[in-house]
XYZ file of C-alpha atoms in Angstrom:
379
model
C 0.000 0.000 0.000
C 1.193 3.511 -0.833
C 0.806 5.830 2.157
C 0.321 9.538 1.430
C 0.334 11.863 4.438
C -0.544 15.561 4.446
C 0.596 17.552 7.480
C -1.615 20.582 7.998
C -5.300 21.103 7.230
C -5.388 24.683 6.064
C -6.577 25.573 2.576
C -3.769 23.728 0.822
C -3.990 20.605 2.952
C -7.766 20.229 2.704
C -7.892 20.913 -1.033
C -5.031 18.471 -1.650
C -6.669 15.739 0.432
C -9.952 16.081 -1.436
C -8.278 16.208 -4.852
C -6.316 13.052 -4.056
C -9.479 11.314 -2.855
C -11.115 12.166 -6.168
C -8.146 11.384 -8.401
C -7.179 8.147 -6.637
C -10.629 6.949 -5.572
C -10.267 3.592 -7.342
C -6.871 2.902 -5.774
C -8.108 3.971 -2.329
C -11.232 1.816 -2.577
C -9.084 -1.138 -3.648
C -6.836 -0.725 -0.593
C -3.808 0.153 -2.698
C -3.474 3.749 -1.455
C -4.168 5.444 1.879
C -4.434 9.224 2.203
C -4.123 10.670 5.707
C -4.678 14.319 6.641
C -3.139 15.385 9.953
C -3.874 18.515 11.967
C -3.823 19.422 15.643
C -7.271 21.048 15.438
C -10.557 19.352 14.490
C -11.698 22.584 12.827
C -10.735 24.256 9.565
C -10.412 28.047 9.581
C -10.885 30.307 6.565
C -8.656 33.178 7.646
C -9.729 35.888 5.134
C -12.983 36.100 7.107
C -11.144 37.824 9.948
C -10.698 41.009 7.884
C -14.438 41.649 8.200
C -14.830 40.861 11.904
C -13.503 44.212 13.246
C -16.145 46.065 11.208
C -19.001 43.831 12.336
C -19.521 42.367 8.866
C -18.619 38.812 9.904
C -18.246 36.854 13.133
C -15.465 34.533 14.196
C -17.934 31.655 13.961
C -18.307 32.367 10.233
C -14.628 31.492 9.739
C -14.716 27.921 11.014
C -16.151 24.525 10.038
C -15.398 21.033 11.372
C -12.834 19.245 9.220
C -15.056 16.183 9.264
C -17.608 18.127 7.193
C -15.044 19.212 4.601
C -12.867 16.177 4.012
C -13.800 13.321 1.685
C -14.786 10.085 3.442
C -11.926 8.290 1.689
C -9.395 10.414 3.583
C -8.232 9.285 7.023
C -8.441 12.311 9.316
C -6.052 12.250 12.255
C -6.208 14.943 14.921
C -2.920 15.355 16.734
C 0.154 17.540 16.934
C 3.160 16.428 14.903
C 6.327 17.121 16.881
C 8.904 15.264 14.801
C 9.496 14.427 11.153
C 12.226 11.958 10.220
C 12.663 12.227 6.468
C 15.185 9.367 6.364
C 12.938 6.876 8.150
C 9.837 8.491 6.593
C 8.003 8.746 9.898
C 6.057 11.401 11.772
C 6.145 11.553 15.561
C 3.188 12.875 17.531
C 2.930 14.681 20.846
C 1.146 11.678 22.367
C 4.095 9.403 21.585
C 2.572 7.637 18.587
C 4.022 7.650 15.086
C 2.909 7.432 11.467
C 4.835 6.115 8.479
C 4.579 7.556 4.992
C 5.754 6.919 1.457
C 4.972 10.467 0.315
C 4.464 13.478 2.571
C 3.230 16.981 1.884
C 3.991 19.727 4.378
C 1.162 22.260 4.570
C 1.795 23.610 8.052
C 1.233 27.271 7.199
C 2.657 30.243 9.057
C 2.454 31.234 12.711
C 2.175 34.665 14.290
C 5.047 35.762 16.544
C 4.053 39.176 17.978
C 6.257 38.498 20.995
C 9.279 39.050 18.716
C 8.670 42.813 18.964
C 8.942 44.148 22.533
C 5.662 45.671 23.694
C 3.638 44.575 20.667
C 1.539 41.985 22.501
C 0.563 44.524 25.162
C 0.260 47.578 22.925
C -1.055 46.364 19.584
C -4.039 44.704 17.976
C -4.363 42.573 14.856
C -7.027 40.771 12.820
C -5.027 37.695 11.823
C -6.690 35.314 14.272
C -10.027 34.889 16.058
C -9.123 36.421 19.409
C -7.293 39.325 17.788
C -10.124 40.096 15.377
C -12.721 40.132 18.158
C -10.581 42.311 20.427
C -10.009 44.771 17.573
C -13.745 44.813 16.844
C -14.409 45.918 20.419
C -11.677 48.574 20.283
C -12.943 50.003 16.997
C -16.508 50.161 18.293
C -15.333 52.434 21.109
C -12.882 54.451 18.984
C -14.294 57.886 18.135
C -11.224 60.071 17.648
C -7.448 59.967 17.602
C -4.612 58.429 15.621
C -5.015 54.970 14.104
C -1.713 53.444 13.018
C -1.570 50.283 10.949
C 1.976 48.946 10.919
C 3.120 46.036 8.788
C 5.774 44.829 11.186
C 7.330 42.115 9.083
C 7.257 40.413 5.713
C 6.388 37.905 4.431
C 2.958 37.584 5.978
C -0.322 35.884 5.197
C -2.930 37.642 3.054
C -0.449 40.231 1.726
C -3.125 42.681 0.565
C -5.093 42.632 3.829
C -3.274 45.567 5.516
C -4.078 47.819 2.541
C -7.655 46.575 2.558
C -8.007 47.239 6.275
C -7.024 50.912 6.157
C -9.219 51.589 3.113
C -12.147 49.870 4.814
C -11.453 51.731 8.069
C -11.386 55.054 6.226
C -14.838 54.465 4.762
C -16.183 52.967 7.981
C -15.194 56.096 9.902
C -16.825 58.254 7.217
C -20.038 56.273 7.495
C -19.995 56.904 11.239
C -19.394 60.624 10.691
C -16.103 60.712 12.602
C -13.481 60.602 9.842
C -12.505 64.242 10.435
C -11.658 63.287 14.014
C -9.446 60.349 13.036
C -5.942 60.392 11.573
C -4.791 57.241 9.779
C -1.165 56.246 9.186
C -0.009 53.140 7.334
C 3.588 51.923 7.698
C 5.529 49.449 5.566
C 9.094 48.105 5.936
C 10.389 48.929 2.433
C 10.348 52.072 0.272
C 6.792 51.606 -1.005
C 3.411 50.672 0.421
C 3.381 47.043 -0.735
C 5.890 44.441 -1.822
C 4.409 44.262 -5.333
C 4.972 47.543 -7.151
C 1.658 47.665 -9.091
C -0.290 47.158 -5.860
C 1.905 49.724 -4.108
C 1.165 52.299 -6.816
C -2.564 51.588 -6.648
C -2.595 51.766 -2.846
C -0.529 54.960 -2.690
C -2.949 56.713 -5.032
C -5.918 55.675 -2.890
C -4.135 56.721 0.294
C -3.442 60.183 -1.139
C -7.062 60.593 -2.213
C -8.344 59.654 1.241
C -5.853 61.510 3.417
C -4.162 58.350 4.679
C -0.537 59.008 5.558
C 2.010 56.460 4.319
C 5.247 55.976 6.262
C 7.638 53.740 4.320
C 11.024 52.346 5.363
C 9.437 51.780 8.760
C 10.721 48.574 10.341
C 9.023 48.395 13.719
C 11.488 47.681 16.504
C 9.507 48.226 19.701
C 6.213 49.415 21.133
C 5.760 51.388 24.346
C 2.228 50.457 25.451
C 2.083 53.049 28.240
C 3.307 55.990 26.166
C 1.486 54.612 23.105
C 4.482 54.979 20.822
C 5.773 52.635 18.130
C 9.414 53.099 17.124
C 11.196 51.881 14.013
C 14.739 50.612 13.559
C 15.290 53.723 11.450
C 14.584 55.900 14.497
C 11.117 57.130 13.540
C 8.573 57.347 16.361
C 4.811 57.419 15.888
C 2.320 58.261 18.601
C -0.900 56.296 18.368
C -4.254 55.959 20.044
C -5.025 52.643 18.392
C -2.283 50.431 16.961
C -3.156 47.718 14.471
C -0.001 45.754 13.713
C 0.501 42.883 11.309
C 2.694 40.707 13.530
C 5.869 39.000 12.379
C 5.289 35.587 10.801
C 7.453 32.504 11.086
C 7.101 28.974 9.829
C 6.722 25.978 12.112
C 9.715 24.820 14.195
C 9.045 21.292 12.912
C 10.367 22.280 9.484
C 13.753 23.524 10.643
C 14.098 20.617 13.074
C 13.434 18.177 10.219
C 16.134 19.869 8.144
C 13.688 20.894 5.426
C 14.443 24.610 5.444
C 15.407 27.684 7.398
C 13.077 29.865 9.502
C 10.289 27.316 9.223
C 9.850 27.565 5.442
C 10.440 24.466 3.317
C 13.036 24.925 0.585
C 11.366 23.648 -2.591
C 11.672 23.673 -6.352
C 9.370 26.556 -7.255
C 7.807 24.606 -10.135
C 7.562 21.026 -8.870
C 7.133 21.992 -5.183
C 9.367 19.070 -4.215
C 11.441 19.595 -1.090
C 15.076 20.296 -1.891
C 16.434 18.564 1.198
C 14.416 15.344 1.397
C 13.039 12.779 -1.056
C 9.311 12.186 -1.572
C 8.330 15.338 0.306
C 6.354 18.260 -1.094
C 5.391 21.584 0.474
C 2.490 23.860 -0.398
C 0.915 27.089 0.793
C 2.561 29.373 3.308
C 4.998 26.632 4.359
C 6.638 26.525 0.915
C 9.479 28.959 0.300
C 8.516 30.124 -3.192
C 8.843 33.600 -4.761
C 5.163 34.524 -4.635
C 2.534 35.665 -2.146
C 1.452 33.757 0.934
C -2.151 33.796 -0.250
C -4.901 31.205 -0.134
C -5.134 31.068 -3.916
C -1.488 30.007 -4.079
C -2.138 27.079 -1.747
C -5.178 26.090 -3.802
C -3.330 26.096 -7.134
C -0.322 24.331 -5.647
C -2.555 21.618 -4.185
C -3.800 20.799 -7.668
C -0.254 20.457 -8.973
C 0.883 18.215 -6.126
C -2.241 16.052 -6.443
C -1.434 15.430 -10.105
C 2.206 14.671 -9.341
C 1.379 12.266 -6.524
C -1.231 10.468 -8.612
C 1.333 10.004 -11.372
C 3.914 8.635 -8.935
C 1.424 6.204 -7.418
C 0.665 4.862 -10.895
C 4.314 4.486 -11.823
C 4.370 7.409 -14.251
C 6.762 10.350 -14.367
C 5.135 13.425 -12.761
C 4.905 16.311 -15.218
C 2.536 18.815 -13.564
C 4.210 22.085 -12.564
C 3.247 25.246 -10.710
C 3.733 28.473 -12.670
C 3.363 30.882 -9.755
C -0.315 31.536 -10.442
C -1.818 33.873 -7.856
C -5.168 35.618 -7.711
C -6.262 38.047 -5.036
C -9.256 40.292 -4.387
C -8.597 43.655 -2.709
C -11.303 45.596 -0.924
C -11.062 49.289 -1.831
C -13.499 50.290 0.897
C -16.748 48.928 2.261
C -18.528 48.380 -1.047
C -15.968 48.338 -3.875
C -13.084 46.004 -4.652
C -10.518 45.178 -7.288
C -8.499 42.072 -8.048
C -5.063 41.138 -9.291
C -3.678 38.024 -10.899
C -0.119 37.174 -11.826
C 2.416 34.370 -12.049
C 6.174 33.903 -12.223
C 6.317 35.431 -15.699
C 3.435 37.941 -15.677
C 3.559 40.960 -13.355
C 0.451 41.880 -11.361
C -2.214 43.986 -13.051
C -4.601 45.876 -10.772
C -8.074 46.326 -12.263
C -10.342 49.290 -11.604
C -12.323 48.838 -8.420
C -16.087 48.368 -8.656
C -19.134 47.187 -6.752
C -19.486 44.008 -8.860
C -15.963 42.915 -7.914
C -16.761 43.570 -4.247
C -19.811 41.347 -4.513
C -17.732 38.752 -6.348
C -15.319 38.675 -3.424
C -18.141 38.259 -0.925
C -19.645 35.505 -3.083
C -16.316 33.694 -3.218
C -15.960 33.931 0.557
C -19.396 32.351 0.933
C -18.658 29.607 -1.593
C -15.221 28.834 -0.160
C -16.546 25.851 1.770
C -17.662 24.235 -1.483
C -14.278 25.019 -3.024
C -12.450 23.386 -0.117
C -14.589 20.272 -0.497
C -13.710 20.127 -4.177
C -17.327 20.452 -5.299
C -16.856 23.858 -6.930
């Protein structure tokens, strides 16, 4: 029997598991292949939902569904924390002392937030990149009527790369709808010399910021936060006073990856086209865990899952895998509360930002609603 194990049940892991169950259904039913999906949580979280929670447009409950409702019945679902990966012995070790052998493994462990890496950030800042953070920020925004709102992108790379731009544009319009925009100053900071890592998005965002009186502070690498004085300071020596700090925390990969020798800083070193791990045989990585030169976006994980599913199916059947990932990425960007744009690009094509419109906004909301069908592989 060929044993395929997927570690991590985020977007990439769930989509891959379901695609394999569909592609290899005959082999699985015949007992020739086993597909196992491993995660430490019994629930799947659709993280883009959290952008809407601070504005009262979504709840944390909207972001979560039980994995058992999303994963094909042919997939073995194992809930447990993987603490060790031996790529020579092809085994996974679990926190409870048990182990699991594999013939092929895919690492889809995502990224983790590390706000504690910046002194004072945990105590002095808010974020919307997780359920508790999004709810706490919702409560702070509801009580915020005047003052200085600072959104600081503390480190890159980070999940949902367009979300910080979306947040400040949505906040601007939300304050206007409440009739308090004249009483609120908004500053957006970014670590490099433009407002986003991708130049076309940076140009688009900078134009919108200028139109809406949103100050942009670039070359701002946050070094520390003083929660009592309400000051955030950069490595470059710039200090910003704030009344409400929304900070995109630093992101790291999982310690498991470095400990297994698969890559540095928790990101798996892979071939950017085949997604095969560079440092171990019969291992793939997808989504945020894969160190590829593109965005850490959900669409990337989805497209990569399709490629890896095709490659694994070919290997199981004794064929040479030929499917490759071309860097395809697609992302919606909210331009406020009721208009949005979108970008798509790949390794060869630079991003193109379309004009924002209401129909694109509704398309984004429709996609968010239909995501659960997409994850199941039924759409």
